[in-house]
Short mmCIF file of C-alpha atoms and ligand atoms in Angstrom, two decimals:
data_model
loop_
_atom_site.label_atom_id
_atom_site.label_comp_id
_atom_site.label_asym_id
_atom_site.label_seq_id
_atom_site.Cartn_x
_atom_site.Cartn_y
_atom_site.Cartn_z
CA UNK A 1 -123.89 -138.66 -32.12
CA UNK A 2 -124.75 -135.43 -30.01
CA UNK A 3 -127.89 -135.76 -28.19
CA UNK A 4 -129.10 -132.07 -27.48
CA UNK A 5 -132.24 -132.02 -25.02
CA UNK A 6 -132.01 -128.16 -24.57
CA UNK A 7 -132.10 -125.40 -27.14
CA UNK A 8 -128.99 -123.96 -25.70
CA UNK A 9 -126.84 -127.41 -26.14
CA UNK A 10 -128.39 -127.53 -29.81
CA UNK A 11 -127.29 -123.81 -30.49
CA UNK A 12 -123.93 -124.55 -29.04
CA UNK A 13 -123.33 -127.60 -31.18
CA UNK A 14 -124.44 -125.74 -34.49
CA UNK A 15 -122.58 -122.84 -33.60
CA UNK A 16 -119.10 -124.70 -33.68
CA UNK A 17 -120.18 -126.63 -36.96
CA UNK A 18 -121.03 -123.45 -38.85
CA UNK A 19 -117.53 -122.24 -38.10
CA UNK A 20 -116.17 -124.71 -40.31
CA UNK A 21 -118.72 -124.01 -42.90
CA UNK A 22 -120.16 -127.31 -43.27
CA UNK A 23 -123.39 -127.91 -45.30
CA UNK A 24 -126.03 -128.69 -42.53
CA UNK A 25 -129.11 -130.59 -43.01
CA UNK A 26 -132.28 -130.99 -40.90
CA UNK A 27 -134.85 -133.87 -40.69
CA UNK A 28 -137.62 -132.80 -38.63
CA UNK A 29 -139.90 -135.52 -37.14
CA UNK A 30 -142.30 -136.73 -34.47
CA UNK A 31 -140.18 -139.85 -33.93
CA UNK A 32 -141.81 -143.34 -34.13
CA UNK A 33 -139.69 -143.91 -37.25
CA UNK A 34 -140.80 -146.04 -40.15
CA UNK A 35 -139.20 -146.39 -43.57
CA UNK A 36 -140.76 -143.00 -44.81
CA UNK A 37 -138.62 -141.19 -42.00
CA UNK A 38 -135.45 -143.23 -42.91
CA UNK A 39 -135.81 -142.45 -46.51
CA UNK A 40 -135.50 -138.65 -45.66
CA UNK A 41 -132.73 -139.26 -43.13
CA UNK A 42 -130.55 -141.60 -45.68
CA UNK A 43 -131.00 -139.10 -48.31
CA UNK A 44 -130.08 -136.03 -46.17
CA UNK A 45 -126.96 -138.26 -44.82
CA UNK A 46 -125.81 -138.37 -48.41
CA UNK A 47 -126.09 -134.88 -49.30
CA UNK A 48 -125.07 -132.94 -46.01
CA UNK A 49 -121.70 -132.71 -44.09
CA UNK A 50 -123.52 -132.28 -40.77
CA UNK A 51 -127.06 -133.83 -40.37
CA UNK A 52 -129.35 -133.05 -37.54
CA UNK A 53 -132.59 -134.84 -36.98
CA UNK A 54 -135.23 -133.69 -34.55
CA UNK A 55 -137.74 -135.74 -32.53
CA UNK A 56 -140.41 -133.58 -30.99
CA UNK A 57 -144.07 -134.35 -30.60
CA UNK A 58 -145.43 -130.87 -30.76
CA UNK A 59 -148.33 -130.14 -28.80
CA UNK A 60 -149.25 -127.18 -30.48
CA UNK A 61 -150.11 -129.05 -33.77
CA UNK A 62 -152.72 -131.14 -32.18
CA UNK A 63 -156.13 -129.70 -31.33
CA UNK A 64 -157.82 -130.68 -27.85
CA UNK A 65 -159.35 -134.04 -28.35
CA UNK A 66 -156.67 -135.40 -30.93
CA UNK A 67 -154.06 -138.11 -30.19
CA UNK A 68 -151.31 -136.02 -28.76
CA UNK A 69 -151.08 -138.04 -25.47
CA UNK A 70 -151.52 -141.34 -27.49
CA UNK A 71 -149.23 -140.66 -30.37
CA UNK A 72 -146.61 -143.36 -30.48
CA UNK A 73 -143.15 -142.67 -29.00
CA UNK A 74 -140.19 -145.11 -29.26
CA UNK A 75 -137.29 -142.96 -28.45
CA UNK A 76 -134.69 -145.91 -27.53
CA UNK A 77 -135.34 -147.49 -31.01
CA UNK A 78 -135.35 -144.19 -32.89
CA UNK A 79 -131.99 -143.21 -31.40
CA UNK A 80 -130.42 -146.63 -32.45
CA UNK A 81 -131.78 -146.31 -36.05
CA UNK A 82 -129.90 -142.58 -36.00
CA UNK A 83 -126.99 -143.82 -34.60
CA UNK A 84 -126.67 -146.70 -37.29
CA UNK A 85 -127.23 -144.07 -40.01
CA UNK A 86 -124.42 -141.86 -38.85
CA UNK A 87 -126.72 -138.79 -37.92
CA UNK A 88 -124.60 -136.12 -36.03
CA UNK A 89 -127.04 -134.52 -33.86
CA UNK A 90 -130.35 -135.51 -32.38
CA UNK A 91 -132.34 -132.68 -30.98
CA UNK A 92 -135.27 -134.09 -28.74
CA UNK A 93 -136.22 -131.30 -26.32
CA UNK A 94 -138.96 -131.64 -23.80
CA UNK A 95 -142.00 -129.35 -24.34
CA UNK A 96 -140.69 -126.91 -21.80
CA UNK A 97 -137.54 -125.99 -23.88
CA UNK A 98 -139.74 -125.40 -26.93
CA UNK A 99 -142.65 -123.40 -25.32
CA UNK A 100 -142.09 -121.34 -22.29
CA UNK A 101 -145.27 -121.25 -19.89
CA UNK A 102 -146.17 -117.91 -21.28
CA UNK A 103 -145.17 -118.55 -24.71
CA UNK A 104 -147.22 -116.25 -27.06
CA UNK A 105 -145.68 -115.81 -30.60
CA UNK A 106 -147.03 -118.09 -33.61
CA UNK A 107 -146.30 -118.25 -37.22
CA UNK A 108 -149.38 -118.45 -39.62
CA UNK A 109 -149.81 -118.97 -43.26
CA UNK A 110 -153.11 -117.88 -44.39
CA UNK A 111 -153.66 -119.03 -47.81
CA UNK A 112 -152.58 -122.63 -48.35
CA UNK A 113 -153.80 -123.60 -45.08
CA UNK A 114 -157.22 -122.65 -46.02
CA UNK A 115 -158.12 -126.06 -47.79
CA UNK A 116 -157.67 -129.75 -47.25
CA UNK A 117 -156.25 -130.58 -43.55
CA UNK A 118 -156.58 -127.06 -42.72
CA UNK A 119 -160.27 -127.13 -42.91
CA UNK A 120 -160.60 -130.36 -40.91
CA UNK A 121 -157.74 -129.44 -38.39
CA UNK A 122 -158.10 -125.89 -37.66
CA UNK A 123 -154.92 -124.42 -36.10
CA UNK A 124 -152.90 -127.36 -37.14
CA UNK A 125 -150.75 -125.72 -39.55
CA UNK A 126 -150.24 -122.87 -37.11
CA UNK A 127 -148.55 -125.21 -34.70
CA UNK A 128 -146.59 -126.74 -37.62
CA UNK A 129 -145.15 -123.44 -38.99
CA UNK A 130 -144.52 -122.29 -35.56
CA UNK A 131 -142.54 -125.33 -34.65
CA UNK A 132 -140.53 -125.78 -37.88
CA UNK A 133 -139.71 -121.95 -37.60
CA UNK A 134 -138.18 -122.57 -34.19
CA UNK A 135 -136.33 -125.55 -35.44
CA UNK A 136 -134.97 -123.50 -38.25
CA UNK A 137 -133.65 -120.82 -35.70
CA UNK A 138 -132.09 -123.37 -33.41
CA UNK A 139 -130.52 -125.79 -35.70
CA UNK A 140 -129.68 -123.23 -38.87
CA UNK A 141 -130.03 -125.94 -41.58
CA UNK A 142 -128.98 -125.23 -45.15
CA UNK A 143 -131.30 -127.75 -46.33
CA UNK A 144 -134.34 -129.07 -44.43
CA UNK A 145 -135.92 -132.49 -45.79
CA UNK A 146 -139.81 -133.25 -45.81
CA UNK A 147 -142.03 -135.85 -47.15
CA UNK A 148 -144.65 -135.59 -49.82
CA UNK A 149 -146.96 -137.83 -47.81
CA UNK A 150 -147.71 -134.45 -46.03
CA UNK A 151 -147.97 -132.55 -49.40
CA UNK A 152 -149.89 -129.62 -48.00
CA UNK A 153 -147.46 -129.24 -45.03
CA UNK A 154 -144.38 -129.19 -47.31
CA UNK A 155 -145.99 -126.67 -49.35
CA UNK A 156 -146.91 -124.48 -46.65
CA UNK A 157 -143.30 -124.78 -45.22
CA UNK A 158 -141.92 -123.96 -48.42
CA UNK A 159 -144.32 -120.64 -48.45
CA UNK A 160 -143.28 -119.81 -45.10
CA UNK A 161 -139.49 -120.18 -45.78
CA UNK A 162 -139.82 -117.84 -48.72
CA UNK A 163 -142.14 -115.25 -47.12
CA UNK A 164 -140.05 -115.04 -43.94
CA UNK A 165 -136.71 -115.30 -45.64
CA UNK A 166 -135.27 -118.44 -43.81
CA UNK A 167 -132.02 -119.29 -45.67
CA UNK A 168 -133.06 -122.83 -45.81
CA UNK A 169 -133.64 -124.93 -49.06
CA UNK A 170 -136.59 -127.24 -48.70
CA UNK A 171 -136.45 -130.71 -50.04
CA UNK A 172 -139.73 -132.96 -50.58
CA UNK A 173 -139.03 -136.57 -51.19
CA UNK A 174 -141.59 -139.16 -52.44
CA UNK A 175 -143.95 -141.00 -50.40
CA UNK A 176 -142.88 -144.35 -49.18
CA UNK A 177 -145.54 -147.06 -49.12
CA UNK A 178 -146.23 -150.54 -47.85
CA UNK A 179 -146.84 -153.46 -50.49
CA UNK A 180 -150.65 -152.88 -50.34
CA UNK A 181 -149.98 -149.12 -51.38
CA UNK A 182 -150.65 -147.95 -47.75
CA UNK A 183 -148.40 -144.74 -47.09
CA UNK A 184 -146.17 -145.47 -44.17
CA UNK A 185 -147.28 -143.49 -41.10
CA UNK A 186 -146.55 -143.58 -37.43
CA UNK A 187 -150.32 -143.54 -37.05
CA UNK A 188 -150.42 -146.81 -38.84
CA UNK A 189 -149.21 -148.29 -35.45
CA UNK A 190 -152.61 -147.74 -33.99
CA UNK A 191 -154.22 -150.25 -36.39
CA UNK A 192 -154.44 -153.97 -35.51
CA UNK A 193 -153.29 -156.34 -38.16
CA UNK A 194 -156.59 -156.85 -39.84
CA UNK A 195 -157.72 -153.19 -39.90
CA UNK A 196 -154.10 -152.30 -41.23
CA UNK A 197 -154.53 -154.57 -44.29
CA UNK A 198 -157.83 -153.02 -45.05
CA UNK A 199 -156.14 -149.67 -44.83
CA UNK A 200 -154.81 -150.37 -48.47
CA UNK A 201 -158.23 -148.96 -49.42
CA UNK A 202 -156.83 -145.56 -49.29
CA UNK A 203 -154.44 -146.11 -52.04
CA UNK A 204 -156.63 -148.38 -53.96
CA UNK A 205 -159.27 -145.32 -53.89
CA UNK A 206 -156.57 -143.06 -55.28
CA UNK A 207 -155.78 -145.65 -58.00
CA UNK A 208 -159.42 -146.00 -58.81
CA UNK A 209 -159.81 -142.22 -59.24
CA UNK A 210 -156.66 -142.15 -61.41
CA UNK A 211 -158.11 -145.01 -63.43
CA UNK A 212 -161.50 -143.29 -64.00
CA UNK A 213 -159.54 -140.00 -64.87
CA UNK A 214 -157.29 -142.03 -67.34
CA UNK A 215 -160.66 -143.32 -69.16
CA UNK A 216 -161.53 -139.69 -69.90
CA UNK A 217 -163.66 -138.54 -67.10
CA UNK A 218 -163.00 -134.79 -66.25
CA UNK A 219 -165.73 -133.98 -64.01
CA UNK A 220 -164.44 -133.64 -60.38
CA UNK A 221 -167.97 -133.94 -58.63
CA UNK A 222 -168.56 -137.08 -60.54
CA UNK A 223 -165.12 -138.75 -59.81
CA UNK A 224 -165.40 -137.77 -56.21
CA UNK A 225 -168.68 -139.45 -55.99
CA UNK A 226 -167.71 -142.52 -57.69
CA UNK A 227 -164.38 -142.68 -55.45
CA UNK A 228 -166.75 -142.44 -52.41
CA UNK A 229 -168.79 -145.09 -53.61
CA UNK A 230 -165.89 -147.26 -54.29
CA UNK A 231 -164.65 -146.87 -50.58
CA UNK A 232 -168.06 -147.26 -49.12
CA UNK A 233 -168.76 -150.49 -50.94
CA UNK A 234 -165.58 -152.31 -49.96
CA UNK A 235 -165.13 -150.82 -46.61
CA UNK A 236 -168.34 -149.42 -45.28
CA UNK A 237 -166.59 -148.71 -41.73
CA UNK A 238 -164.29 -146.13 -43.28
CA UNK A 239 -165.49 -142.61 -42.64
CA UNK A 240 -164.45 -140.24 -45.31
CA UNK A 241 -163.01 -136.68 -44.23
CA UNK A 242 -162.44 -135.58 -47.54
CA UNK A 243 -161.56 -136.66 -51.01
CA UNK A 244 -160.45 -133.60 -52.92
CA UNK A 245 -158.80 -132.52 -56.23
CA UNK A 246 -156.84 -129.39 -56.20
CA UNK A 247 -154.25 -127.30 -58.14
CA UNK A 248 -150.91 -128.67 -56.76
CA UNK A 249 -149.54 -124.88 -56.64
CA UNK A 250 -152.51 -123.03 -55.06
CA UNK A 251 -154.19 -126.06 -53.22
CA UNK A 252 -157.44 -124.57 -54.52
CA UNK A 253 -160.34 -127.02 -55.49
CA UNK A 254 -160.62 -127.32 -59.24
CA UNK A 255 -164.06 -128.38 -60.75
CA UNK A 256 -162.63 -130.00 -63.82
CA UNK A 257 -159.41 -132.04 -64.45
CA UNK A 258 -157.52 -130.24 -66.94
CA UNK A 259 -153.58 -130.50 -66.32
CA UNK A 260 -151.54 -131.45 -63.31
CA UNK A 261 -153.76 -132.23 -60.17
CA UNK A 262 -153.34 -133.32 -56.77
CA UNK A 263 -155.86 -135.79 -55.57
CA UNK A 264 -155.79 -135.84 -51.73
CA UNK A 265 -157.74 -138.06 -49.40
CA UNK A 266 -158.32 -138.09 -45.61
CA UNK A 267 -160.07 -140.92 -43.93
CA UNK A 268 -160.94 -142.20 -40.24
CA UNK A 269 -160.31 -145.92 -40.00
CA UNK A 270 -161.28 -147.08 -36.63
CA UNK A 271 -161.07 -143.49 -35.57
CA UNK A 272 -157.51 -143.15 -37.00
CA UNK A 273 -157.28 -140.35 -39.02
CA UNK A 274 -154.93 -141.19 -42.17
CA UNK A 275 -154.03 -139.27 -45.01
CA UNK A 276 -152.52 -139.82 -48.59
CA UNK A 277 -152.21 -138.13 -51.91
CA UNK A 278 -151.52 -138.87 -55.59
CA UNK A 279 -150.41 -136.35 -58.37
CA UNK A 280 -152.42 -136.77 -61.38
CA UNK A 281 -151.64 -135.95 -65.00
CA UNK A 282 -147.83 -135.35 -64.50
P1 AMP B 301 -143.68 -136.95 -38.86
O1 AMP B 301 -142.95 -137.72 -37.76
O2 AMP B 301 -144.96 -137.63 -39.13
O3 AMP B 301 -144.06 -135.46 -38.42
O4 AMP B 301 -143.08 -136.90 -40.43
C1 AMP B 301 -141.52 -136.38 -40.40
C2 AMP B 301 -141.37 -136.41 -42.08
O5 AMP B 301 -141.41 -137.57 -42.49
C3 AMP B 301 -142.33 -135.44 -42.52
O6 AMP B 301 -141.72 -134.56 -43.35
C4 AMP B 301 -143.25 -136.42 -43.35
O7 AMP B 301 -143.98 -135.93 -44.38
C5 AMP B 301 -142.30 -137.48 -43.72
N1 AMP B 301 -142.89 -138.62 -43.86
C6 AMP B 301 -143.85 -139.37 -43.04
N2 AMP B 301 -144.56 -140.46 -43.64
C7 AMP B 301 -143.71 -140.62 -44.82
C8 AMP B 301 -143.83 -141.61 -45.98
N3 AMP B 301 -144.54 -142.59 -45.88
N4 AMP B 301 -143.09 -141.27 -46.95
C9 AMP B 301 -142.28 -140.28 -47.18
N5 AMP B 301 -142.02 -139.30 -46.14
C10 AMP B 301 -142.82 -139.57 -44.89
#
């Protein structure tokens, strides 16, 4: 496995690969791997001749006061997991390689970024789009893999790819969950054993709302309020950031469940912000 810590090393390695017209894949990550990451990597490994994985905790997608410094990092373990899976190239640049001291060019998506996490985390998707655009330029993948756990992110990246004509196919793979239903996330590492068990409430809430809808309730304000009560009653300590029902294509709020709907949820558990989503009415 090539370990490229500089942009130049990555560009040089990819240039050689492209000469042989290999199908190249990229899985962009921030490391601290769990089975969600590994599902993307394993799928990509099957589909691509040459597979690059990036590990970069991107400071531009964290707002001041968020968990950039505390974000879990486990490089040796991650590297081993990639080696075991036959990854060809690990791109793990230091911050200065990606962002010059006077870096001043950003990529913004203006419509899909307005709702959900875009409302709670201003500037977050600018950071995400900027880093993904840079990774596409450095690693020139034919296919890039993202997880449905970050549904809004994947949709925005698809839009950016289309709008800016990146010659990359975006594939979005299903959410990997724990037995409790909790979506795997590097941030779950922040939770102590008991709290982690309790975090199953996130998926239970999604499941509860799905059940309410399947029984015929179509009124979004009502379903939202019932879901809030469901959470508050079982886990009073959980702070709800948002519970939303949106059109899965436009990400606009919908007042009434009619067809395919994305239910998305963000909560704070012990000050740890966790997100999840479920497609309803497929
Ligand atoms: P991250 O390291 O958190 O930036 O995640 C890297 C990629 O893994 C993103 O495309 C995520 O959507 C995806 N991912 C994270 N958690 C999961 C999960 N539980 N199931 C599937 N994909 C995931």
